[in-house]
PDB file of C-alpha atoms and ligand atoms in Angstrom:
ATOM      1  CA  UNK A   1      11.590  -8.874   9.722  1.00  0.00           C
ATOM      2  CA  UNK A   2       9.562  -9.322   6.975  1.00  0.00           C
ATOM      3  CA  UNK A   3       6.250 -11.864   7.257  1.00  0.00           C
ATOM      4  CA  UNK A   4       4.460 -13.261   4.664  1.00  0.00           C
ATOM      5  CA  UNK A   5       0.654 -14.840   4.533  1.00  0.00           C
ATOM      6  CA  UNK A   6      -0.016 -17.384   1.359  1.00  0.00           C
ATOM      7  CA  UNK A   7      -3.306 -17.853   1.593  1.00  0.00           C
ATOM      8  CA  UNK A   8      -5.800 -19.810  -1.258  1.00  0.00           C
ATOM      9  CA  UNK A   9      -8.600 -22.601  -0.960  1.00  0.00           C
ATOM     10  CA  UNK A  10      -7.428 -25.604  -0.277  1.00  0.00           C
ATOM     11  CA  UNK A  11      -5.370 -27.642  -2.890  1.00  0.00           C
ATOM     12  CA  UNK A  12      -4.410 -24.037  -4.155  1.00  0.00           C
ATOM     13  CA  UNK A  13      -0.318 -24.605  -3.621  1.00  0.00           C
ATOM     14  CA  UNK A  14      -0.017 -23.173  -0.615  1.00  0.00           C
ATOM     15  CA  UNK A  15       2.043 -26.535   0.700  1.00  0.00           C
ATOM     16  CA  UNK A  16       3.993 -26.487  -2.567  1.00  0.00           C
ATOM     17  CA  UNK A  17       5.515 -22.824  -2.905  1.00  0.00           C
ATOM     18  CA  UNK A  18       5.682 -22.846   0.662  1.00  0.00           C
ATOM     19  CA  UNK A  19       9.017 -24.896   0.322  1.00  0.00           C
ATOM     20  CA  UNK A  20      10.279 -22.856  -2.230  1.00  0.00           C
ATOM     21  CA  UNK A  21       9.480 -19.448  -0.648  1.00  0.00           C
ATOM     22  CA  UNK A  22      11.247 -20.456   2.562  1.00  0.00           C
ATOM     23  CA  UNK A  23      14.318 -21.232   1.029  1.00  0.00           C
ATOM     24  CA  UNK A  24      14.625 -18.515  -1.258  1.00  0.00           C
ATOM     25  CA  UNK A  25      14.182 -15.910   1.747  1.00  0.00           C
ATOM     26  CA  UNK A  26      15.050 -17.838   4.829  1.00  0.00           C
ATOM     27  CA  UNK A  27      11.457 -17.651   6.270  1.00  0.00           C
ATOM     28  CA  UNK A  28      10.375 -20.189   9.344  1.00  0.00           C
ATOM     29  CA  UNK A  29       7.673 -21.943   7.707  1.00  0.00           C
ATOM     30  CA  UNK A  30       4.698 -21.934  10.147  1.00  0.00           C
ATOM     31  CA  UNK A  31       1.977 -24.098   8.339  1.00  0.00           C
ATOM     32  CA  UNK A  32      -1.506 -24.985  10.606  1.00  0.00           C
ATOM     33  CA  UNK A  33      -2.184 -28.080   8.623  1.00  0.00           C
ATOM     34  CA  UNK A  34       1.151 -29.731   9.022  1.00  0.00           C
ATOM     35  CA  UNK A  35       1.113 -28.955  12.655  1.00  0.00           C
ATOM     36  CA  UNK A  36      -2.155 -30.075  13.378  1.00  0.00           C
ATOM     37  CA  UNK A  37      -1.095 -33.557  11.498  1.00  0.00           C
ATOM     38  CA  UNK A  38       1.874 -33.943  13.550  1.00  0.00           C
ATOM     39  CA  UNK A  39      -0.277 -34.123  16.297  1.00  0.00           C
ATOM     40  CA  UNK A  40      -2.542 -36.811  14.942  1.00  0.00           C
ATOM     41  CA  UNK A  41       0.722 -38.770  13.778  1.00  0.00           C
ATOM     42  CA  UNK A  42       1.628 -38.337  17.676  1.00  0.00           C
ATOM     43  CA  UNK A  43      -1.886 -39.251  18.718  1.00  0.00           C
ATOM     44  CA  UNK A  44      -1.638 -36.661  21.119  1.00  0.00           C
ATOM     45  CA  UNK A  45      -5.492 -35.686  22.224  1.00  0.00           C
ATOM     46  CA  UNK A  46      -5.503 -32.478  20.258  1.00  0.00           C
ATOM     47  CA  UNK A  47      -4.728 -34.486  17.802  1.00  0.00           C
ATOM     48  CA  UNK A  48      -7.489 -36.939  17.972  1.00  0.00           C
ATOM     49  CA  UNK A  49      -9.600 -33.975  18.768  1.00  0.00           C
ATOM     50  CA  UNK A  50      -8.143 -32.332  15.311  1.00  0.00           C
ATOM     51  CA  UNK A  51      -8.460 -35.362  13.195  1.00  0.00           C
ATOM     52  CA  UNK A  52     -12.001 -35.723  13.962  1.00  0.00           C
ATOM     53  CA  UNK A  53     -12.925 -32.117  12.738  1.00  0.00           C
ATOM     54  CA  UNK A  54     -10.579 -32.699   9.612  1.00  0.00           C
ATOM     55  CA  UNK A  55     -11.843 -35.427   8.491  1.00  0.00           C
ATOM     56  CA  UNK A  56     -15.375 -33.792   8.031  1.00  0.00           C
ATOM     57  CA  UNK A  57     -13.834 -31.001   5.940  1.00  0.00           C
ATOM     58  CA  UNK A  58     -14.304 -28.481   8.804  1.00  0.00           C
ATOM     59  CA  UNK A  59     -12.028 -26.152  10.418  1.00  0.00           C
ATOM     60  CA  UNK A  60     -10.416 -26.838  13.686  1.00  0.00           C
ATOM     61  CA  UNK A  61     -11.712 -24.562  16.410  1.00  0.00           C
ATOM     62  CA  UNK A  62      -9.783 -20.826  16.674  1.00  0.00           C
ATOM     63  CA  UNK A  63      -8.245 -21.202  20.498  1.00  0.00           C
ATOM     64  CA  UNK A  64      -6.458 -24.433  19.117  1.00  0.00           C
ATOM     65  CA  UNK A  65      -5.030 -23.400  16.159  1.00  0.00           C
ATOM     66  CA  UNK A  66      -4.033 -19.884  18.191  1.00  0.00           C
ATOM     67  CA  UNK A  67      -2.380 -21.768  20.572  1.00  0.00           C
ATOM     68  CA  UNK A  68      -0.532 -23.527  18.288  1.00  0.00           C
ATOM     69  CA  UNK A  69       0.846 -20.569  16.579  1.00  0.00           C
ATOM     70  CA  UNK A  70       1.444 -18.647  19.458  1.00  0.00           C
ATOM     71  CA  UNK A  71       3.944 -21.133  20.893  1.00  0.00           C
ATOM     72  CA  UNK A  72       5.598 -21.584  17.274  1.00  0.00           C
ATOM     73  CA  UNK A  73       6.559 -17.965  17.393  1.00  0.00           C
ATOM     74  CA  UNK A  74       7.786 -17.685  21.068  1.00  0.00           C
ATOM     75  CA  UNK A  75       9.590 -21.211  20.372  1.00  0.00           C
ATOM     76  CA  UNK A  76      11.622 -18.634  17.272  1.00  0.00           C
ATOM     77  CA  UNK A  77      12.880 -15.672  18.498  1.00  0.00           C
ATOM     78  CA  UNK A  78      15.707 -15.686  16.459  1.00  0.00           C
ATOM     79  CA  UNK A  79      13.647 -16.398  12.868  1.00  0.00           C
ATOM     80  CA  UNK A  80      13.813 -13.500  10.488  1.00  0.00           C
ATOM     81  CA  UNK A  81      10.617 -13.389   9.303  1.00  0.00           C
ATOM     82  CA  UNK A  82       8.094 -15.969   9.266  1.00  0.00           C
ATOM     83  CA  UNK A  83       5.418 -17.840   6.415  1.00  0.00           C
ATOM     84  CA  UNK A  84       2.142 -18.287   7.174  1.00  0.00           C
ATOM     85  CA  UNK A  85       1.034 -21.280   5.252  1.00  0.00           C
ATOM     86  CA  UNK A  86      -2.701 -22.081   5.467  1.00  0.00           C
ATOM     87  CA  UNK A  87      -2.870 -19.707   8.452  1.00  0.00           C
ATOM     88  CA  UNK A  88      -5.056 -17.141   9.404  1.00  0.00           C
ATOM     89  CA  UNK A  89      -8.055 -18.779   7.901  1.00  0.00           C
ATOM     90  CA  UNK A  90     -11.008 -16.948   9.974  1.00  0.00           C
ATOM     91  CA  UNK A  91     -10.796 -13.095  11.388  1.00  0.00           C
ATOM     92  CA  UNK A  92     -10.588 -14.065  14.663  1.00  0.00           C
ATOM     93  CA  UNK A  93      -7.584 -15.547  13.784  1.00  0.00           C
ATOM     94  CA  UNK A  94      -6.235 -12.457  11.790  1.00  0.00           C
ATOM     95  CA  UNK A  95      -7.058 -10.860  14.564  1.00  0.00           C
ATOM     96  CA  UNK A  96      -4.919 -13.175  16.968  1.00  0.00           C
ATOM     97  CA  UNK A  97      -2.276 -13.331  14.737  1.00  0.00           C
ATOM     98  CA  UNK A  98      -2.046  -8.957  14.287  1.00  0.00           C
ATOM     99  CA  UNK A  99      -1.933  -9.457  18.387  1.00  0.00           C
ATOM    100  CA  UNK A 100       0.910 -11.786  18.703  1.00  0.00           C
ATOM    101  CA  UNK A 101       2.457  -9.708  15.592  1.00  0.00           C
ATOM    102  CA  UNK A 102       2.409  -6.967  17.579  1.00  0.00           C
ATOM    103  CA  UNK A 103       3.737  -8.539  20.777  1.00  0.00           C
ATOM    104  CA  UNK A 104       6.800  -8.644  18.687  1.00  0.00           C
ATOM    105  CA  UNK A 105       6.798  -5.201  17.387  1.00  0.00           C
ATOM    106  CA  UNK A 106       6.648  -6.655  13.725  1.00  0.00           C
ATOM    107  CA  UNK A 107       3.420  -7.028  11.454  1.00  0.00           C
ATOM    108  CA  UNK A 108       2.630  -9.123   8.437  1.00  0.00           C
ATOM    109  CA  UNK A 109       4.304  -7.645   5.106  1.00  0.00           C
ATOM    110  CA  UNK A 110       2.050  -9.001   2.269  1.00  0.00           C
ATOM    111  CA  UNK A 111      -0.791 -11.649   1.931  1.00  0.00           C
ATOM    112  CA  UNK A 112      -0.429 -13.570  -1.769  1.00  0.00           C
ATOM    113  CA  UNK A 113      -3.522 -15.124  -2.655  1.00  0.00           C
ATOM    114  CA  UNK A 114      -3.423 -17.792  -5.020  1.00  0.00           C
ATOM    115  CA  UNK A 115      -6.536 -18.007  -7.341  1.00  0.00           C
ATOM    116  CA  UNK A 116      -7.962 -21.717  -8.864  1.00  0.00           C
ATOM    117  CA  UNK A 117     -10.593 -22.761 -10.323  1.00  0.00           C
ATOM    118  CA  UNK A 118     -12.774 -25.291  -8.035  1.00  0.00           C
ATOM    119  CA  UNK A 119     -12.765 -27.988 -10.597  1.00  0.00           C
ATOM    120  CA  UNK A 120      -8.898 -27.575 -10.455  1.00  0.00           C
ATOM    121  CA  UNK A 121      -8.876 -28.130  -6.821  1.00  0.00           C
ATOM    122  CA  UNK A 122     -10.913 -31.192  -6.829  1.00  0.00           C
ATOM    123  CA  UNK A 123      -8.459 -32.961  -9.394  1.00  0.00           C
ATOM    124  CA  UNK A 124      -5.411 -31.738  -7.968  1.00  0.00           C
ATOM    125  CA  UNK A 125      -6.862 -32.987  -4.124  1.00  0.00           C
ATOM    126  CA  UNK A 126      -7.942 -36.223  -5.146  1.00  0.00           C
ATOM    127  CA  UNK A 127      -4.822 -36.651  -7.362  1.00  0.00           C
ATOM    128  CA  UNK A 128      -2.856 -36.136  -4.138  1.00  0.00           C
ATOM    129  CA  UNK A 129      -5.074 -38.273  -2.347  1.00  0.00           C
ATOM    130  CA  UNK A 130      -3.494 -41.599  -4.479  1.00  0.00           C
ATOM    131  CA  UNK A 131      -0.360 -41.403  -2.317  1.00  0.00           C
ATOM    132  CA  UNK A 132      -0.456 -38.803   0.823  1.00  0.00           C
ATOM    133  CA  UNK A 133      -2.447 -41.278   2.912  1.00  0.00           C
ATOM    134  CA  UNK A 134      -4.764 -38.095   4.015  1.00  0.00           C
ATOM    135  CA  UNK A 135      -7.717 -39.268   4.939  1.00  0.00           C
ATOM    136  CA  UNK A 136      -9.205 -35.442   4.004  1.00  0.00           C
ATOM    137  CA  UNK A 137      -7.855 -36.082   0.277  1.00  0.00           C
ATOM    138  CA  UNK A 138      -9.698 -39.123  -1.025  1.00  0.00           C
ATOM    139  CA  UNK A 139     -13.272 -38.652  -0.830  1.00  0.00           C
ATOM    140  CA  UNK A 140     -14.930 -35.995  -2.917  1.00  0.00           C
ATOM    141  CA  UNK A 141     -17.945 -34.986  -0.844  1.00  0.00           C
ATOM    142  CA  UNK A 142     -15.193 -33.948   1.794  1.00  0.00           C
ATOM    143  CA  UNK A 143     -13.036 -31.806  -0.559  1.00  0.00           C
ATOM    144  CA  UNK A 144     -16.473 -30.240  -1.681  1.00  0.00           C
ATOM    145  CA  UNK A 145     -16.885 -28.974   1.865  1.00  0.00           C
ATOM    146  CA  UNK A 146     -13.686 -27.956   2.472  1.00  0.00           C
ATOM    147  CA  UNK A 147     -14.563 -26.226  -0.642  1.00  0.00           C
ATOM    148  CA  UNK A 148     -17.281 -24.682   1.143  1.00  0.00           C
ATOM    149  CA  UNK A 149     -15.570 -23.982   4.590  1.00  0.00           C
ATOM    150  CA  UNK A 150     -13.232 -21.687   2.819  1.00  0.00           C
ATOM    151  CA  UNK A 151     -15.432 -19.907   0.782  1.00  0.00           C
ATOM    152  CA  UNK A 152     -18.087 -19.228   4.231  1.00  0.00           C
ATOM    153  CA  UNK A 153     -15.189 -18.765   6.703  1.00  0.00           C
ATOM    154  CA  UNK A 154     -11.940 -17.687   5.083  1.00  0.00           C
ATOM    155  CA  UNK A 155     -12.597 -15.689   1.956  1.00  0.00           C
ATOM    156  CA  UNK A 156     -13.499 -12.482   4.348  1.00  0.00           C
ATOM    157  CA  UNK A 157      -9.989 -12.976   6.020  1.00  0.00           C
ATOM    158  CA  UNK A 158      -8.361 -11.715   2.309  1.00  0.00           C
ATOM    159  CA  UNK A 159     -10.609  -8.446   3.017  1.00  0.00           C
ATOM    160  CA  UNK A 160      -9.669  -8.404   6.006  1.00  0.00           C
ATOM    161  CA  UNK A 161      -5.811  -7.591   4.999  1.00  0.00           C
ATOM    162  CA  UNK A 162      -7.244  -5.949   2.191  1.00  0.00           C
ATOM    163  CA  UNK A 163      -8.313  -2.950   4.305  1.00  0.00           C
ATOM    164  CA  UNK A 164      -4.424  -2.106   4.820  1.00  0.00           C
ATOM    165  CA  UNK A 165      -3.659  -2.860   1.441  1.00  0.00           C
ATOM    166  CA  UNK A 166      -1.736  -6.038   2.026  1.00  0.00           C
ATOM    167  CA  UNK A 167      -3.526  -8.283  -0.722  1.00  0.00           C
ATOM    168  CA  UNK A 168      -1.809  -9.390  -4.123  1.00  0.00           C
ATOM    169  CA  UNK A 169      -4.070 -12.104  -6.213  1.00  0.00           C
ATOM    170  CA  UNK A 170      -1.696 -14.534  -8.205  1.00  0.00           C
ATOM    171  CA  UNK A 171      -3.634 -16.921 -10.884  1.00  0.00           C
ATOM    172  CA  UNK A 172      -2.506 -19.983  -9.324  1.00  0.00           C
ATOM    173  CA  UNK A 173      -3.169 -22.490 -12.685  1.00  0.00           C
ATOM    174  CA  UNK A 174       0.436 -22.655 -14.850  1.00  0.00           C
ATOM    175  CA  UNK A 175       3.566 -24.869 -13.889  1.00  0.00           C
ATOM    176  CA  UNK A 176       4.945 -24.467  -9.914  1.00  0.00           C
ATOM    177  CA  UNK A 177       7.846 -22.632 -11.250  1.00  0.00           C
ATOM    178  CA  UNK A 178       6.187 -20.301 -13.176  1.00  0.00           C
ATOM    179  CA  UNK A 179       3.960 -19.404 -10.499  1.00  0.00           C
ATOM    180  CA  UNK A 180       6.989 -19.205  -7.745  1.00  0.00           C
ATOM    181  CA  UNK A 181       8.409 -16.435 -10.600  1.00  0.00           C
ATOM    182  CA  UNK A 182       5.380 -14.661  -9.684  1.00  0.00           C
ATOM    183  CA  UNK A 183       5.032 -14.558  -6.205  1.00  0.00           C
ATOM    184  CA  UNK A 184       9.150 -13.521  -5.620  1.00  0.00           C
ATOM    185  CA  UNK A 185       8.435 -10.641  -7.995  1.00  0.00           C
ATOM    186  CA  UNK A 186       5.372  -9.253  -5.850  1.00  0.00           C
ATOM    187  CA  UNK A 187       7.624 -10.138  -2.481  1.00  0.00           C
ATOM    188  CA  UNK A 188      10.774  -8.081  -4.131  1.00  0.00           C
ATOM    189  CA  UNK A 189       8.515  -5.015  -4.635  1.00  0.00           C
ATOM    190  CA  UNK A 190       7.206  -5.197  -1.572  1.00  0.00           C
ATOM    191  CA  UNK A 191      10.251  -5.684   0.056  1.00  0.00           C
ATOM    192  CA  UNK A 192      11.969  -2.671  -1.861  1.00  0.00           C
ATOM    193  CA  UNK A 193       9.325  -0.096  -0.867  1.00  0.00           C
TER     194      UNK A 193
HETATM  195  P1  B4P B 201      -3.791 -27.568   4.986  1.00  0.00           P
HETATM  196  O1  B4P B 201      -2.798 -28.495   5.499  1.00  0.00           O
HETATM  197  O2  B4P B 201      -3.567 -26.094   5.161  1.00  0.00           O
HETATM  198  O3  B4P B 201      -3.795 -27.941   3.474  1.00  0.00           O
HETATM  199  P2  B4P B 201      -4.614 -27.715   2.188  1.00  0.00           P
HETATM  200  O4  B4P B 201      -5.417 -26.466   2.298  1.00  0.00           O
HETATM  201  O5  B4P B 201      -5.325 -28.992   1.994  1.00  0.00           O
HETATM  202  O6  B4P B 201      -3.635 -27.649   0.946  1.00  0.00           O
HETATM  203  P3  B4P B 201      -2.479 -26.802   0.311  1.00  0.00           P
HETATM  204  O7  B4P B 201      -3.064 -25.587  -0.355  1.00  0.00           O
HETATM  205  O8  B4P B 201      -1.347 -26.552   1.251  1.00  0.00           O
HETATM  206  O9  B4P B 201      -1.992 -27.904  -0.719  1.00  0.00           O
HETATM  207  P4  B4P B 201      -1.113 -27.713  -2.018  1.00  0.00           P
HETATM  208  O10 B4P B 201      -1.942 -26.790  -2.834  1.00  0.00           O
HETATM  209  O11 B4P B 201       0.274 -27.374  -1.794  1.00  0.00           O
HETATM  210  O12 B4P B 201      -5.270 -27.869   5.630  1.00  0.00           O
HETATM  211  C1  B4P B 201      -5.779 -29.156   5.927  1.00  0.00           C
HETATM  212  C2  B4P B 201      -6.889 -29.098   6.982  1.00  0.00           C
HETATM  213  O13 B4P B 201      -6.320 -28.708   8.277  1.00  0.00           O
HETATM  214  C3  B4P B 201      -8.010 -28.080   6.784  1.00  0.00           C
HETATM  215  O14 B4P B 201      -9.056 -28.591   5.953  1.00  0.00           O
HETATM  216  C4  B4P B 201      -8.499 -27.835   8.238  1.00  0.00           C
HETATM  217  O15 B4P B 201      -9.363 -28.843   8.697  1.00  0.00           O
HETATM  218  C5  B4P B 201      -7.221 -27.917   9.055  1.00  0.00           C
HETATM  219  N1  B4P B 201      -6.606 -26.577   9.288  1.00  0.00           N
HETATM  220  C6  B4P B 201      -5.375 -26.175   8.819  1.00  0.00           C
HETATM  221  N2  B4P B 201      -5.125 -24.898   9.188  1.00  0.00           N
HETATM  222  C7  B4P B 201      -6.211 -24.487   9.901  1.00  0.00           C
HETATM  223  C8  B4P B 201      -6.559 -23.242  10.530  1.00  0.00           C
HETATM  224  N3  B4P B 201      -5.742 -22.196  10.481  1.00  0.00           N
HETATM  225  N4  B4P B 201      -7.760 -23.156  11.158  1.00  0.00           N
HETATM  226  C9  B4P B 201      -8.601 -24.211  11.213  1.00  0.00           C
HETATM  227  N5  B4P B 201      -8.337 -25.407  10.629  1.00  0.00           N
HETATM  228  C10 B4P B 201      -7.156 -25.552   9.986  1.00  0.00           C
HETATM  229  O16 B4P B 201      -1.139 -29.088  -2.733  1.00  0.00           O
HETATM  230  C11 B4P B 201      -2.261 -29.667  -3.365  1.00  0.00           C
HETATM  231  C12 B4P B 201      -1.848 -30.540  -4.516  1.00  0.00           C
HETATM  232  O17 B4P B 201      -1.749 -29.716  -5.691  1.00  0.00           O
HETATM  233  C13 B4P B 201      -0.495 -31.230  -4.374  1.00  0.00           C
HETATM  234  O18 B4P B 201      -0.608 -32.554  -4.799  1.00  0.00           O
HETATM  235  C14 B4P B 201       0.441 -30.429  -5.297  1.00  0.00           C
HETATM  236  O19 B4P B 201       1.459 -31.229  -5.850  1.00  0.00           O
HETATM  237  C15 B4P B 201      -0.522 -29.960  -6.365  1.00  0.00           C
HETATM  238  N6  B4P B 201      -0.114 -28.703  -6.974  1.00  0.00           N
HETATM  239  C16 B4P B 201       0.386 -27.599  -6.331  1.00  0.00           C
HETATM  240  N7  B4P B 201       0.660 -26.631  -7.222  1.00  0.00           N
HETATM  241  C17 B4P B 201       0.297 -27.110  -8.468  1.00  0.00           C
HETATM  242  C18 B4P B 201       0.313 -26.577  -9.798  1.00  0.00           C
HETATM  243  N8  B4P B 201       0.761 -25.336 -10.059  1.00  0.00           N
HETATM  244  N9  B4P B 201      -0.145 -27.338 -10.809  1.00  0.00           N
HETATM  245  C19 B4P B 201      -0.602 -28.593 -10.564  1.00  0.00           C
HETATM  246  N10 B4P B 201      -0.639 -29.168  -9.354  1.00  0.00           N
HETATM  247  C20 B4P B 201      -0.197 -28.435  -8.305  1.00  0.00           C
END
């Protein structure tokens, strides 16, 4: 089993190479932020609980997003390795997440951070914002402090997997393809050794 972290601000291309990384290696693609919207779409009350928090630009409390994740990998016992997309984004959930990991006598292979500029971000967010219908995409001042968020919360989480040597930066600015060419080359080494 081999499981893989993408991890970056927000806006970064997690979302996008997420799609292609799980069909190139046949990863179950575990992303927070789409779960978490399929339970506002479903107004379940997590949901409305979730959208609430989102739509300030904050993160969603730990136990909730834990949960979440904990039940996607007992619901796929049979997945051979599993993205993390836009999760762990604190170190209590790192820590959670090395837990469960453990549970299932695997661990997390590599973390690839993707690297962009903030002004970047902000255009490619509110550029997405035009036709997603997220609510979190089409003001500014909310992007900003998502902006934020990640750089007080989840910037310590890349040290975190740092420690064992897990971390490989990857300039995220230059065409999706080019960047996917990238990432597989870092995940094939890896891989290999
Ligand atoms: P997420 O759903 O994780 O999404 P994101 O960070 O907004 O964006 P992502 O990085 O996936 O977007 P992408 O670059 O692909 O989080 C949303 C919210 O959910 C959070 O703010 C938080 O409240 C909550 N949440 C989620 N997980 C949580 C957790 N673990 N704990 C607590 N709260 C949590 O796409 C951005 C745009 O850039 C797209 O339009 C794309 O087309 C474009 N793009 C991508 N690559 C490009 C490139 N190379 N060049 C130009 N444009 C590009």
């Amino acid at each position: 089993m081999f499981n893989i972290i993408l991890f970056g601000p927000p806006g970064s291309g997690k979302g996008t190479q997420s799609e292609k990384l799980i069909t190139a290696y046949g990863l179950k693609h575990l992303s927070t932020g789409d779960l978490l919207r399929s339970e506002i779409n479903a107004g379940t009350p997590l949901g409305i609980e979730a959208k609430n928090v989102m739509d300030k630009g904050q993160l969603v409390p730990d136990e909730v997003v834990i949960g979440m994740i904990s039940s996607a990998l007992d619901n796929n016992p049979e997945a051979e390795g599993f993205l993390f997309d836009g999760f762990p984004r604190t170190v209590a959930q790192a820590d959670a997440l090395d837990k469960l990991l453990k549970l299932k006598h695997t661990s997390i292979g590599v973390m690839i951070a993707l690297d962009v500029s903030e002004e970047e971000l902000v255009k490619r967010l509110l550029n997405r914002g035009k036709t997603s219908g997220r609510s979190d995409d089409t003001n500014e001042t909310i992007i900003r402090a998502r902006i934020v968020e990640y750089k007080s919360k989840t910037t310590v989480v890349a040290d975190y997997y740092d420690k064992f040597n897990k971390v490989v930066h990857i300039a995220g600015e230059g065409t999706i393809e080019e960047i996917f060419a990238q990432i597989a080359k870092e995940i094939d080494g890896r891989k290999e050794d």
